[in-house]
Short mmCIF file of C-alpha atoms in Angstrom, two decimals:
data_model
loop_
_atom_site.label_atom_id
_atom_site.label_comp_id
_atom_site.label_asym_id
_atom_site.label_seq_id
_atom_site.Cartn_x
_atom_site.Cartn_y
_atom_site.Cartn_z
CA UNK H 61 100.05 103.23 68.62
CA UNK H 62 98.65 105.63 65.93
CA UNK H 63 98.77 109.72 66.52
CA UNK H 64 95.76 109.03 68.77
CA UNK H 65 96.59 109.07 72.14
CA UNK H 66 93.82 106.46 73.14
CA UNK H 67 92.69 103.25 71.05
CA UNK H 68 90.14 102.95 68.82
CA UNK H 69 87.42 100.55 69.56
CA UNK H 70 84.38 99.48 67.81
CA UNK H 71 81.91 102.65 67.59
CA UNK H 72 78.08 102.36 68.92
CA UNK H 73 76.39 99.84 66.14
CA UNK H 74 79.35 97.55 66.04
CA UNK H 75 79.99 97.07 69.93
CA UNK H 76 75.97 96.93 70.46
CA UNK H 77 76.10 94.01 67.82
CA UNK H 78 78.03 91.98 69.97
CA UNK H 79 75.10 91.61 72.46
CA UNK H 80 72.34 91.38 69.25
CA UNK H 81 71.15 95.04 69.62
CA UNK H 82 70.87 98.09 67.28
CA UNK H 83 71.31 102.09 68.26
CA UNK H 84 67.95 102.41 67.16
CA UNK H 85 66.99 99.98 69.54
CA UNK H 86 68.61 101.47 72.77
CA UNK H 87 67.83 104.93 71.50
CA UNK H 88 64.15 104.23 71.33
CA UNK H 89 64.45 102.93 75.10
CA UNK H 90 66.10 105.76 76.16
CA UNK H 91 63.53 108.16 73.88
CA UNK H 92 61.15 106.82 76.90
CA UNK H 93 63.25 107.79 79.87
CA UNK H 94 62.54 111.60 78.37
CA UNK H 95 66.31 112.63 79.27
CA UNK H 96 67.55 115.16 76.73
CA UNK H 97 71.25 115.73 75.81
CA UNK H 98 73.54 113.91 74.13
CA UNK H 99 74.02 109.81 74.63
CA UNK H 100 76.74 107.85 75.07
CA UNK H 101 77.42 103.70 75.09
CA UNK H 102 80.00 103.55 78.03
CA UNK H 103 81.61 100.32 79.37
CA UNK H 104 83.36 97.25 78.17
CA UNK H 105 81.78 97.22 75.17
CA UNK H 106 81.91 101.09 74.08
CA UNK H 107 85.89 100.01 74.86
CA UNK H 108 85.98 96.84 72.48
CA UNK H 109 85.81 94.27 74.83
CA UNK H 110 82.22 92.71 77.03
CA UNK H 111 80.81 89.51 74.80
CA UNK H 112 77.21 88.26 74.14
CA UNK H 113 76.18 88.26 78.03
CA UNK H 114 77.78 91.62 78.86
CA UNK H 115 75.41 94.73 80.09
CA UNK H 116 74.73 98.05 78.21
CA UNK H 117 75.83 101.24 79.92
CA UNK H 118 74.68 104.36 78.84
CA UNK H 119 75.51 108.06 80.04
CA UNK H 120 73.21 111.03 79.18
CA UNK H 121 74.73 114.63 79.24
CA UNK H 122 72.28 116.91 80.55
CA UNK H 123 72.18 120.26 80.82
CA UNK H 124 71.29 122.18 84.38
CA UNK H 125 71.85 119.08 86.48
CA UNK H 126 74.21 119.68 89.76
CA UNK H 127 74.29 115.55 90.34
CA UNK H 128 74.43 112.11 88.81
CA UNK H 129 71.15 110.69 88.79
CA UNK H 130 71.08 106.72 88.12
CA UNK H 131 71.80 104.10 87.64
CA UNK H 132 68.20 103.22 86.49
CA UNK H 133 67.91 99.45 85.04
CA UNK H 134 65.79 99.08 81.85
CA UNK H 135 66.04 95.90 79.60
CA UNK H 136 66.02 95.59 75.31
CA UNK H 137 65.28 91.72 75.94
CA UNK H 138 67.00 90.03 77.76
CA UNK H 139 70.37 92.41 78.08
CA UNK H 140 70.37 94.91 80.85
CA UNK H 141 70.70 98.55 80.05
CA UNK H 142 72.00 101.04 82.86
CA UNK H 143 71.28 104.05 82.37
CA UNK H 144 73.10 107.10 84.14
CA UNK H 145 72.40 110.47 83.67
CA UNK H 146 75.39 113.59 84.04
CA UNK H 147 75.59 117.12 84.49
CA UNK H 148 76.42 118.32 80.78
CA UNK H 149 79.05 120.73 81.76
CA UNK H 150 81.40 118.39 83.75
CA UNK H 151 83.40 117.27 81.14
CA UNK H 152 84.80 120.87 80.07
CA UNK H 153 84.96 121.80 83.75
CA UNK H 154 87.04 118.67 84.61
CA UNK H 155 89.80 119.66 81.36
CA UNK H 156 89.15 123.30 82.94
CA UNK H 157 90.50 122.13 86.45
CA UNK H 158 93.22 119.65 85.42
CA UNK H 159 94.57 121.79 82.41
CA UNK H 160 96.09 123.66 85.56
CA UNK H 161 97.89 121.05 86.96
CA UNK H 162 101.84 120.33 86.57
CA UNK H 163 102.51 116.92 84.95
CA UNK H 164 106.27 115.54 84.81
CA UNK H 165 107.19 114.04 81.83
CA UNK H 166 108.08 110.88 82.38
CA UNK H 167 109.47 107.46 80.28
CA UNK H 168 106.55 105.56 80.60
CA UNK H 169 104.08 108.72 80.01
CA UNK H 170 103.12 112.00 81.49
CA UNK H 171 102.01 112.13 85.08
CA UNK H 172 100.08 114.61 87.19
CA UNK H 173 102.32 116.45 90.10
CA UNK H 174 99.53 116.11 92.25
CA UNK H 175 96.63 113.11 93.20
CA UNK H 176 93.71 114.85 91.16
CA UNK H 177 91.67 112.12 90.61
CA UNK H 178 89.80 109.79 92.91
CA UNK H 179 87.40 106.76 93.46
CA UNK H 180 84.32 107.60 91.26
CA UNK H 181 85.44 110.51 89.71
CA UNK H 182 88.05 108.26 87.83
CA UNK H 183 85.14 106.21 86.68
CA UNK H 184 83.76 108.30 84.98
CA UNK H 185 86.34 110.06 83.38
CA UNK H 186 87.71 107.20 81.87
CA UNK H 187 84.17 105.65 80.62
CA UNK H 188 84.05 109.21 78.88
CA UNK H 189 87.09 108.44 76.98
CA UNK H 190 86.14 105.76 75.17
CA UNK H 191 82.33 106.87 75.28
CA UNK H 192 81.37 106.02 71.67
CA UNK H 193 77.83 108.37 70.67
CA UNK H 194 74.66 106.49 70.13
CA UNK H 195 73.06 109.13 67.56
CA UNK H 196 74.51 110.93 64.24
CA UNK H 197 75.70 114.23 65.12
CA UNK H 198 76.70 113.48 68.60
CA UNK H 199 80.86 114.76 69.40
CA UNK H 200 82.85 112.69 71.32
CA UNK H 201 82.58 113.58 74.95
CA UNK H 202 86.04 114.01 74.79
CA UNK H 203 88.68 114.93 72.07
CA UNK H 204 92.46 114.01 71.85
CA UNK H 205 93.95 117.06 72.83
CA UNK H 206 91.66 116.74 75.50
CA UNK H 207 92.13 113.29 76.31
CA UNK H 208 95.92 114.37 77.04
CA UNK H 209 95.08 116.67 79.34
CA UNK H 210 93.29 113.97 81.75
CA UNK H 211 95.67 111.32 80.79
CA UNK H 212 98.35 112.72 83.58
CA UNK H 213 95.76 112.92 86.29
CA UNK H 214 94.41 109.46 85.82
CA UNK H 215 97.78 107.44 85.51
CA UNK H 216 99.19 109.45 88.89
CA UNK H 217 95.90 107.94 91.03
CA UNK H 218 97.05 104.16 89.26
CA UNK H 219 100.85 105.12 89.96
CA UNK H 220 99.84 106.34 93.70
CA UNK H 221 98.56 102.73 94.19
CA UNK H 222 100.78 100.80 92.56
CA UNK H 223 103.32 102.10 95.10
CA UNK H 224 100.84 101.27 97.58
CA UNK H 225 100.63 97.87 96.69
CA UNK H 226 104.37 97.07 95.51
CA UNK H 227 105.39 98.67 99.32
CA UNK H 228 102.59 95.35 100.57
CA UNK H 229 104.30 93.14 99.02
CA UNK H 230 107.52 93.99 99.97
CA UNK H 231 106.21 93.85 103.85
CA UNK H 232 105.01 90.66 102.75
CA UNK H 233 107.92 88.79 101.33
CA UNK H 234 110.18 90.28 104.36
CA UNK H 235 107.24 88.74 106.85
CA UNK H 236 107.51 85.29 105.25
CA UNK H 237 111.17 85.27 104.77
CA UNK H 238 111.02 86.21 108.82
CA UNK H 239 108.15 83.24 109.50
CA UNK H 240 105.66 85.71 110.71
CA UNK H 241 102.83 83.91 111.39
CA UNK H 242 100.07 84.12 109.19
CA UNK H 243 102.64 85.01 106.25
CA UNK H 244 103.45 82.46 103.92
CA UNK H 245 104.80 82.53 100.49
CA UNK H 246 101.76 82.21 98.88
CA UNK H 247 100.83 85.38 100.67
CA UNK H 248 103.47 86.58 99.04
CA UNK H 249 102.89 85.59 96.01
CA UNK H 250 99.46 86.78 95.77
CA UNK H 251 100.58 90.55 96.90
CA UNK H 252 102.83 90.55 94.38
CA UNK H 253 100.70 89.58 91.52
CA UNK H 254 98.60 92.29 92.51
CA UNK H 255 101.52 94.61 92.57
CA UNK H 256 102.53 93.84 89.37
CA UNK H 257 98.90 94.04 87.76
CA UNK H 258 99.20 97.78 89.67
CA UNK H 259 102.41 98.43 87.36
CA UNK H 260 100.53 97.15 84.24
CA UNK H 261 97.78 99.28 84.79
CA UNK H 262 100.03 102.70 85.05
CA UNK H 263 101.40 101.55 81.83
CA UNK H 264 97.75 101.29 80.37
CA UNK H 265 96.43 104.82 81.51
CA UNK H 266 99.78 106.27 80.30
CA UNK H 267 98.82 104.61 76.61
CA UNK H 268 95.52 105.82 76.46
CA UNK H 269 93.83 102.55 77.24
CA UNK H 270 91.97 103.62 80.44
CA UNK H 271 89.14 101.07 80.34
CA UNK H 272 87.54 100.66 83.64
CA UNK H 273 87.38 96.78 85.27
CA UNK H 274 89.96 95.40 86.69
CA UNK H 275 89.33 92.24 84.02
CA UNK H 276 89.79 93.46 81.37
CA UNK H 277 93.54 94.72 82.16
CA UNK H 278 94.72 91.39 80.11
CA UNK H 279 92.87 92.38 77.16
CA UNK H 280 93.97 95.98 77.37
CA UNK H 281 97.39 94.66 77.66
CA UNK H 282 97.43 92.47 74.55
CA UNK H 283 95.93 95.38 72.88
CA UNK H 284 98.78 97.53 73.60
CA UNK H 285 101.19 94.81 72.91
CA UNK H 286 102.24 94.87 76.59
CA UNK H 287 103.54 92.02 78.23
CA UNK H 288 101.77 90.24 80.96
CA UNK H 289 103.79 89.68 84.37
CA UNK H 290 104.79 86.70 85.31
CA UNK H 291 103.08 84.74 88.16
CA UNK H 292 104.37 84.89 91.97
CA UNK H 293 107.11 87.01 93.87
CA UNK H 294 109.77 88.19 91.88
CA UNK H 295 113.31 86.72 92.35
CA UNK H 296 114.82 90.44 92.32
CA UNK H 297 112.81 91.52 95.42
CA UNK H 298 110.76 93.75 92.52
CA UNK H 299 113.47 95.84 91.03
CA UNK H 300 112.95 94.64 87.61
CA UNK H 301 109.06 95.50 88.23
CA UNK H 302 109.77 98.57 89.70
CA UNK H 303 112.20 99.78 87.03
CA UNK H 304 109.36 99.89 84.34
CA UNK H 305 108.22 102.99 86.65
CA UNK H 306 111.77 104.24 87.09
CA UNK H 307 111.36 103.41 91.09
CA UNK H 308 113.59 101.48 93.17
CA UNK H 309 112.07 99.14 96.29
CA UNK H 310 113.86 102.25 98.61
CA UNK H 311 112.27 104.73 96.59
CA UNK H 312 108.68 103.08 97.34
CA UNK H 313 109.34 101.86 100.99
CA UNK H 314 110.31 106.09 101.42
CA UNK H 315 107.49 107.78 99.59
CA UNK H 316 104.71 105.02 100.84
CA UNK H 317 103.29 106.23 104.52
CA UNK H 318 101.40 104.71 107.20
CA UNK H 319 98.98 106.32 109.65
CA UNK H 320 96.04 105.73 111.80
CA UNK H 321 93.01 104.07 109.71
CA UNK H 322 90.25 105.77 108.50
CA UNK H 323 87.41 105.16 110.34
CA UNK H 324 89.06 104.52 114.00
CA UNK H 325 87.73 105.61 116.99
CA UNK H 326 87.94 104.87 120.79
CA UNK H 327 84.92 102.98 122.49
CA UNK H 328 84.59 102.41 126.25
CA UNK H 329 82.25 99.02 126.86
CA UNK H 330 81.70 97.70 130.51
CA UNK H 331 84.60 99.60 131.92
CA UNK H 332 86.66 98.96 129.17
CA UNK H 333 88.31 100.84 126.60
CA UNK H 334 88.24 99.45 122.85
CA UNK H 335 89.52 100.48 119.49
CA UNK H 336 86.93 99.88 116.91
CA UNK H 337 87.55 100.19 113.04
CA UNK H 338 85.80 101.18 110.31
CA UNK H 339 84.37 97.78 110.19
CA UNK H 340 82.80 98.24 114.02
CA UNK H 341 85.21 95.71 114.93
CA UNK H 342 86.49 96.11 118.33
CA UNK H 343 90.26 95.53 120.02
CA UNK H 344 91.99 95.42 123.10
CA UNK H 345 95.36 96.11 121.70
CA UNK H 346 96.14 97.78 118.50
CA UNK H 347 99.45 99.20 117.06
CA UNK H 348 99.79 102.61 116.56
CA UNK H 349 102.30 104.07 114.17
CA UNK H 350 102.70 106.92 111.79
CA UNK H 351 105.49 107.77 108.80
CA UNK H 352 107.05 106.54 105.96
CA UNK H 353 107.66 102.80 106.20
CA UNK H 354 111.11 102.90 105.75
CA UNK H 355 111.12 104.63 109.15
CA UNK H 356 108.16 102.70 110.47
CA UNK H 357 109.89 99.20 109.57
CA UNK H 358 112.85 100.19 112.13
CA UNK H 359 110.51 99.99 114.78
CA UNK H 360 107.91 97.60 114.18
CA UNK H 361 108.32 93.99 112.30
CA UNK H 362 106.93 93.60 108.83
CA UNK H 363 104.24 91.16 110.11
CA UNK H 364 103.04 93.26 113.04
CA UNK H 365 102.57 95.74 110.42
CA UNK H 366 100.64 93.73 107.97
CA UNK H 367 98.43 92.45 110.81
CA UNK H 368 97.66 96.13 111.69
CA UNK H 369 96.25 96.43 108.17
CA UNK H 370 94.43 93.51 107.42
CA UNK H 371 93.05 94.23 110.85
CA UNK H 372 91.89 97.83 109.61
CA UNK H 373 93.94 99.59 112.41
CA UNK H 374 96.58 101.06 109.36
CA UNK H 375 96.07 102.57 106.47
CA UNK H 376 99.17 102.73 103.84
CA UNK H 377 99.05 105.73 100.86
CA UNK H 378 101.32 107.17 98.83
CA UNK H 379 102.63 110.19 100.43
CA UNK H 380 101.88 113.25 97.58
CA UNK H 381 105.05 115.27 98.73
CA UNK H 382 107.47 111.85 98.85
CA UNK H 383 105.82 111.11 95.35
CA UNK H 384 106.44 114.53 93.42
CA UNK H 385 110.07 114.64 94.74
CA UNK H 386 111.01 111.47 93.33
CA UNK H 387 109.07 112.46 90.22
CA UNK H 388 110.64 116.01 89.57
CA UNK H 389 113.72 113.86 90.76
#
């Protein structure tokens, strides 16, 4: 990659061609809307990719707004414009807030010593990235140096789950090598593609590419010259996958906890007590446990464990403490 530490896709009039539309056109749709601050195309096209059928996604800056406000649907024809509207001064407080957090330095890329990012918030931040201005005059809503200060922060929440998911998959291949039932090889399989698109997508963020959609991570890969994984459960029980990360299987099984699930909650129905899970569904007997799963697995069998959390009864995370050890390592 260039000096740039993010790609460069198309700007506003060339992405917008791919659907048939002009700036002029959107900004005259959004001149109606009577939103002022500075406007951004977000999305899969404002990041090079979408095609002729793909929506239009638009963020407004505004100043002296607390909240979001949107999405609001308009239409330029027949292609759907969202339109979201955000507080003007959260992108310098966001470089404010994780300017002050530790990264570690790492082969791959930098990473943040600390989960900074979550759910939504990471949504937006990374459409801002590659938000490409609709009108002449209009900064980017973020610049490089920038850029590398929210890099760390986003690849740590994609390195966080990729544990997540690799320590699955493990359970997974142990419970079909052990004929739980329910666990077959396909099961396997599938966890581990998922694992492996988890990996991938560290290696993205870490690059710069940090486009938001879980399919597009092909095209982002191909962009960055990365190679795809390879379909189905690794022969090495993931140590070649792991290794891109510098991790070992141990290292994830020890920094990778499970606890109660979010959500749970005792219920007493006709005399009887019942656990009931975020989903309101309700058991008779649950398993409780609580730890990292290297010490978990000594007393409960892979497949007990994976029923307990496609049954919503555990959660697994990536334990922040385990994590920044093995990162400062």
């Amino acid at each position: 990659m260039s000096d740039s530490v993010r790609p460069r896709p198309p700007r506003a009039a060339q992405a917008l061609a791919t659907v048939g539309l002009t700036t002029d056109r959107i900004v005259a749709l959004l001149d109606d809307e009577k939103a002022d601050g500075p406007r951004y195309l977000v999305g899969s096209l404002a990041s090079g990719f979408g095609n002729a059928r793909s929506d239009v996604d638009v963020h407004i800056m505004v100043d002296g707004l607390d909240e979001p406000v949107g999405p609001r649907l308009l239409h330029a024809g027949e292609t759907a414009v969202d339109v979201e509207l955000y507080p003007a001064r959260w992108p310098a407080r966001e470089v404010a807030r994780l300017s002050a957090v530790p990264v570690a330095d790492l082969p791959f890329g930098r990473v943040a010593l600390e989960p900074a990012v979550r759910g939504a918030q990471r949504r937006w931040l990374c459409r801002w990235v590659h938000a490409a201005p609709l009108e002449a005059g209009t900064g980017a809503v973020f610049s490089d140096d920038e850029v590398r200060v929210l890099l760390p922060a986003v690849v740590r929440q994609a390195l966080d789950r990729a544990l997540t998911e690799v320590a699955v998959a493990l359970l997974a291949e142990r419970a079909a090598r052990d004929g739980a039932d329910g666990w077959t090889a396909q099961a396997s399989d599938y966890l581990w593609n998922r694992a492996a698109r988890g990996v991938l997508e560290v290696h993205c963020r870490a690059a710069g590419e940090v486009t938001t959609g879980e399919k597009w991570l092909p095209a982002r890969a191909r962009r960055l010259g990365l190679p795809l994984p390879a379909p189905g459960a690794p022969a090495d029980g993931g140590a070649a996958l792991l290794a891109r990360l510098g991790w070992t299987p141990a290292d994830a099984l020890a920094a990778v906890r499970v606890r109660p699930a979010e959500g749970l909650h005792r219920t007493d129905l006709a005399g009887r007590s019942f656990l009931a899970n975020r989903y309101d569904r309700l058991f008779t007997e649950w398993l409780e446990a609580e730890g990292p799963l290297v010490t978990v697995l000594r007393e409960h069998s892979p497949g007990r464990l994976l029923d307990a959390l496609r049954r919503a009864q555990l959660d697994v995370i990536a334990d922040p403490d385990a994590v920044n050890r093995r990162l400062q390592g």
